[in-house]
Amino acid sequence: MKLSKRLFLCTLCLLIFVTGCSTSTTTGDDLQDMQLEGEPTLTAAFTNPLLQDMKGIAENDYLQLYINDKTAEIAVLDKRNGYIWRSNPADRDGDPIASGEKKDLLSAQVNLEFCNEFGQFNYANSYTDSISYGQVAYTLIPDGVKVIYKFGTVEKTIEDLPKMISKERFEEKILSKIDNNTLLRALRIAYREDKENGVYVRNDGLAGLQLKRALEAFEIAGYTEEDLAYDLAEHNLAQTKPAPRLFFVTLEYKLEGDSLVVRVPVDEIRYLKEYPVHQISILNFFGAGGPNEEGALFVPDGSGALIYFNNGKSKYPPYRQEIYGMDLTVDNTEFLVKAEKARMPIFGIIKKNSALLGIIEEGASVAAVNADVSGRDNSYNYVYPSFYVIHKDDVVLQGEGQKRSFPRYQEEPMKTDFVVRYVFLDDKDASYEEMAKYYQQYLIKNGMLKENRTEASNDDIPFYLHLVGSIPTLKHFVGVPYRALEPLTTFEQAKTILSELQQAGVNNIKLKYSGWFNGGEHHKVPKSISVDGAIGGLKGLNDFLEYIKGKNISFYPDVALLRVYNTSGFNETREAARRLTALPAAVYPIDLALNRRDRDRSPSYVLSPRYVGKYVEKMLSGIARLDFDGISLRDLADELNSDYRKNNQIDRTESEKISIQALDEIYKSGLNIMVKGGNAYAWRYATDITDLSLGNSKYKIEDEAIPFYQMVIRGFIEYTGTPYNLSTYTNYRHYVLKCLEYGSNVHFVWSYEPSHKVKDTDFDYLYSIYYKEWIDLATEIYQQVNEALKRVNGQKIISHQKIEDGVFKTVYENGIYVIVNYNRTPVTVEGVRIEAEDFYVGGDAK
């Protein structure tokens, strides 16, 4: 055998050993001996004739909680309007669409996705695998109930039959005890006599009905575990029973004011190490809309989106988005997926006279929101959360024409419980505007949204300008290639741009400046701060800071903390986050022509979360001498990644805490914080958000984009969308209208040098940033938006509604409203004619 083939086979064996050793504190081979803790039934504290099959177990001023202790389904009665919210559709047995497993799912409260011994995904649900076996128990807790499910049963397999048994024992202990001809025939199929050795040998191909009958015969004969051990020892044999697919899951329901809080304690998700739980979803059909109901599902796609009940779009993929976007240490996406991120850990259901808002309070960073409409698997419209418990990846091994893949698992489950608060809104609040208002007040109450520390110095709205300082490029000297910085906007040139803007009437400028230190746009890690000489160095920066004083220009130098683009001074082996495959988490840039990752170019690396705090401390120390008032954080509120380094893993929930701690340290330093993207956990710290979604991903199952995100934060945080000159807008009028509808400020990204400077570089995505080509249009756009929005500067959005297709009305808290018309024809709204692609501002300021 060739050496390479031997090496391949040795490595193969090693991987089989390693991948089979994934352990967790929640696993245990004694799982099959665990008993359900609790009572099989409950005593009703009160009853309701509308819920005859349920028992009332908890009540407060707003709500009553009921449970059916035979099916584990729950119901919540809203005492304010009498509406009943059920965990499972009441009429599900008559669903004409659902059948088989899909029908069983309608009766489940918990669904599990787990991996089998080959790393393949399998599924279990609480109805089929728990309730149908009577494997559920209940414990009353203050204001609620705890429900404990046991999934699966310990079924006998062929390994409960001895591989070999002596002729004497087989005939005396088994055959003599059976008088049923069918079972005797099954035993003759199950075992063949080896007369030469005086034994009966098991047929290892036994399966199905004949296996079932053989097992029944052995059971009738009184064959025990001790008998099996004796027979195996007598013939010096060993056989291992496959681990049973058993799981334990606990759901806790608790009433709190106008809410039902549902908790899944992670340490009570129990499973065998052979079958790790990948994902868990809860209450998939809570409040589901029926085939004849009017209403909508609210999902957190981008700024927010609505999916109308029964919209006839079941031919399109169902909705699913992971909260805060993909974790780059587990993301294997090769092609660019153009979609907005879900930055809010919420979802909802809006019905005619009632609404439900789901707030993911714990576990949001490992959660996804899922939604679907009637007509695919069943007749219902539903939205629900799911949570990752154990992540999985595959190690691929190739050699000598052979290729095998092996599963690798996260070492421990996520270090958080999964908690969802279901808020019930009565008829007067049954709208997405009221849901946004409730969520805003919830955030304020819990200290997750604060008043903006930056006070406007005049009535004009901000103009967000992003200037690119320098970029690293490959140059040549007498044919020898070398890396050098290409200045796109020096500090002196930045003065020129700002002067021209202000001369044109743009007087309130918020300036993000990237590519200013440690090697340009793709700077080195901020262990120290060195202002790039290519754009003016430290002296040029100080002159620039002196220049902008008193000119109403806020300065936000840009820093990347979570992604490493320049590996000089960076220890990839020690400091890069690891994938489950043990490889460093490298992120290759996108080839815009092919719309896929270009693996011929240099990747960036995901920084291990364990080093974030250290780099933040060093960065703050480095900029302390530079007299900055603000800072722009490129990725700290935009990305969230794990580190799966062996024996030292940091899961995404821990990474979120690290990012929050880093934001807190920066906030305490006194800097105003501008963030990109704006994940919800950053709201309490941010004064400004750029590149905020002004719409949804336009998934085909969705019906409308809504400014839910903006309705939550406006008046607390200033914001703007993607820079217009790098956006997908082909009509600047639509950009103006979108800014007015969503209460958004204007945003451009520019350079002083022409755009051809980025051609054939790693920065070709900055293909249209030459300021001279845009400054006139930018000024016109700003003036139009400013003229309308300066009347509502700092005002909350209190109402947003669709008047008709392409026509929307946004109302601000001071009474001013804006009606926008995206259509190519005029419309008349509330007696006012609004021209094509135009707007109207009305109302009297309070």
Short mmCIF file of N, CA, C and O in Angstrom, two decimals, residues 453-454 510-513 516 541 545 548 553-559 619-620 623-624 626-633 666-667 669-675 685 687-688:
data_model
loop_
_atom_site.label_atom_id
_atom_site.label_comp_id
_atom_site.label_asym_id
_atom_site.label_seq_id
_atom_site.Cartn_x
_atom_site.Cartn_y
_atom_site.Cartn_z
N ARG A 453 -27.34 61.54 23.02
CA ARG A 453 -26.53 62.54 23.74
C ARG A 453 -26.16 63.72 22.85
O ARG A 453 -25.79 64.78 23.31
N THR A 454 -26.23 63.52 21.51
CA THR A 454 -25.84 64.58 20.58
C THR A 454 -27.03 65.50 20.34
O THR A 454 -28.06 65.07 19.81
N LYS A 510 -22.20 65.28 9.15
CA LYS A 510 -21.64 64.22 9.99
C LYS A 510 -20.68 63.42 9.11
O LYS A 510 -21.11 62.74 8.17
N LEU A 511 -19.41 63.53 9.43
CA LEU A 511 -18.36 63.01 8.55
C LEU A 511 -17.76 61.73 9.09
O LEU A 511 -17.13 61.73 10.16
N LYS A 512 -17.95 60.64 8.37
CA LYS A 512 -17.22 59.40 8.63
C LYS A 512 -15.98 59.39 7.74
O LYS A 512 -16.08 59.63 6.53
N TYR A 513 -14.83 59.15 8.34
CA TYR A 513 -13.58 59.17 7.58
C TYR A 513 -12.90 57.82 7.76
O TYR A 513 -12.44 57.48 8.85
N TRP A 516 -7.79 56.09 7.32
CA TRP A 516 -7.01 57.22 7.84
C TRP A 516 -5.81 56.79 8.69
O TRP A 516 -4.97 57.61 9.01
N LEU A 541 -3.86 65.65 10.21
CA LEU A 541 -5.06 65.37 10.99
C LEU A 541 -5.34 66.50 11.97
O LEU A 541 -6.50 66.98 12.07
N LEU A 545 -8.66 68.81 12.13
CA LEU A 545 -9.52 68.94 13.31
C LEU A 545 -9.70 70.40 13.69
O LEU A 545 -10.79 70.82 14.12
N ILE A 548 -12.26 72.07 11.21
CA ILE A 548 -13.71 71.79 11.32
C ILE A 548 -14.33 72.37 12.57
O ILE A 548 -15.55 72.37 12.71
N ILE A 553 -19.46 70.55 11.90
CA ILE A 553 -19.07 69.29 11.26
C ILE A 553 -18.66 68.31 12.36
O ILE A 553 -17.74 68.59 13.12
N SER A 554 -19.39 67.22 12.47
CA SER A 554 -19.06 66.18 13.45
C SER A 554 -18.16 65.16 12.79
O SER A 554 -18.45 64.68 11.68
N PHE A 555 -17.08 64.77 13.47
CA PHE A 555 -16.05 63.93 12.88
C PHE A 555 -16.06 62.55 13.53
O PHE A 555 -15.97 62.42 14.75
N TYR A 556 -16.16 61.51 12.68
CA TYR A 556 -16.21 60.12 13.15
C TYR A 556 -15.16 59.29 12.39
O TYR A 556 -15.45 58.74 11.31
N PRO A 557 -13.94 59.20 12.89
CA PRO A 557 -12.93 58.35 12.25
C PRO A 557 -13.35 56.88 12.36
O PRO A 557 -13.79 56.42 13.41
N ASP A 558 -13.19 56.15 11.26
CA ASP A 558 -13.73 54.80 11.16
C ASP A 558 -12.71 53.74 11.57
O ASP A 558 -11.53 53.82 11.19
N VAL A 559 -13.17 52.74 12.34
CA VAL A 559 -12.30 51.67 12.82
C VAL A 559 -13.02 50.33 12.66
O VAL A 559 -14.20 50.21 13.00
N MET A 619 -7.06 50.56 21.31
CA MET A 619 -7.55 51.59 20.39
C MET A 619 -7.89 52.87 21.15
O MET A 619 -7.51 53.98 20.75
N LEU A 620 -8.63 52.72 22.26
CA LEU A 620 -9.01 53.89 23.05
C LEU A 620 -7.78 54.60 23.60
O LEU A 620 -7.73 55.84 23.64
N ILE A 623 -6.18 56.62 20.59
CA ILE A 623 -6.87 57.81 20.07
C ILE A 623 -7.09 58.86 21.15
O ILE A 623 -7.55 59.97 20.85
N ALA A 624 -6.76 58.50 22.41
CA ALA A 624 -6.97 59.47 23.49
C ALA A 624 -6.20 60.75 23.25
O ALA A 624 -6.63 61.84 23.66
N LEU A 626 -5.65 62.13 20.38
CA LEU A 626 -6.01 62.74 19.10
C LEU A 626 -7.18 63.71 19.18
O LEU A 626 -7.61 64.24 18.17
N ASP A 627 -7.75 63.88 20.36
CA ASP A 627 -8.80 64.89 20.55
C ASP A 627 -10.02 64.64 19.68
O ASP A 627 -10.57 65.55 19.06
N PHE A 628 -10.46 63.37 19.62
CA PHE A 628 -11.68 63.04 18.88
C PHE A 628 -12.89 63.18 19.79
O PHE A 628 -12.83 62.87 20.99
N ASP A 629 -14.01 63.57 19.20
CA ASP A 629 -15.28 63.60 19.92
C ASP A 629 -16.14 62.39 19.59
O ASP A 629 -17.08 62.08 20.35
N GLY A 630 -15.85 61.75 18.47
CA GLY A 630 -16.67 60.63 18.04
C GLY A 630 -15.83 59.55 17.40
O GLY A 630 -14.64 59.72 17.14
N ILE A 631 -16.47 58.42 17.13
CA ILE A 631 -15.80 57.31 16.46
C ILE A 631 -16.84 56.55 15.65
O ILE A 631 -18.01 56.46 16.02
N SER A 632 -16.42 56.04 14.50
CA SER A 632 -17.28 55.21 13.66
C SER A 632 -16.82 53.76 13.78
O SER A 632 -15.64 53.46 13.55
N LEU A 633 -17.73 52.87 14.16
CA LEU A 633 -17.42 51.46 14.34
C LEU A 633 -17.96 50.69 13.13
O LEU A 633 -19.18 50.55 12.96
N ILE A 666 -16.35 51.86 25.09
CA ILE A 666 -16.20 53.00 24.17
C ILE A 666 -17.15 54.13 24.59
O ILE A 666 -16.79 55.31 24.59
N TYR A 667 -18.35 53.76 24.97
CA TYR A 667 -19.35 54.74 25.41
C TYR A 667 -18.86 55.49 26.65
O TYR A 667 -18.98 56.72 26.75
N SER A 669 -15.95 56.12 27.46
CA SER A 669 -14.82 57.00 27.16
C SER A 669 -15.28 58.40 26.77
O SER A 669 -14.46 59.32 26.64
N GLY A 670 -16.58 58.56 26.56
CA GLY A 670 -17.13 59.87 26.23
C GLY A 670 -17.28 60.14 24.74
O GLY A 670 -17.73 61.22 24.35
N LEU A 671 -16.94 59.17 23.91
CA LEU A 671 -17.05 59.35 22.46
C LEU A 671 -18.49 59.18 22.00
O LEU A 671 -19.22 58.30 22.49
N ASN A 672 -18.91 60.00 21.03
CA ASN A 672 -20.16 59.75 20.33
C ASN A 672 -19.92 58.59 19.37
O ASN A 672 -18.91 58.56 18.67
N ILE A 673 -20.85 57.65 19.33
CA ILE A 673 -20.62 56.41 18.60
C ILE A 673 -21.52 56.32 17.37
O ILE A 673 -22.75 56.30 17.48
N MET A 674 -20.89 56.27 16.21
CA MET A 674 -21.59 55.99 14.95
C MET A 674 -21.34 54.53 14.61
O MET A 674 -20.20 54.06 14.64
N VAL A 675 -22.40 53.78 14.32
CA VAL A 675 -22.24 52.36 13.97
C VAL A 675 -22.83 52.10 12.59
O VAL A 675 -23.71 52.83 12.13
N TYR A 685 -26.08 52.43 22.99
CA TYR A 685 -24.80 53.14 22.94
C TYR A 685 -24.67 54.08 21.74
O TYR A 685 -23.90 55.03 21.77
N THR A 687 -25.14 56.88 18.86
CA THR A 687 -25.75 58.19 18.59
C THR A 687 -26.19 58.27 17.13
O THR A 687 -27.10 59.03 16.80
N ASP A 688 -25.54 57.48 16.26
CA ASP A 688 -25.84 57.51 14.82
C ASP A 688 -25.71 56.10 14.26
O ASP A 688 -24.82 55.33 14.66
#
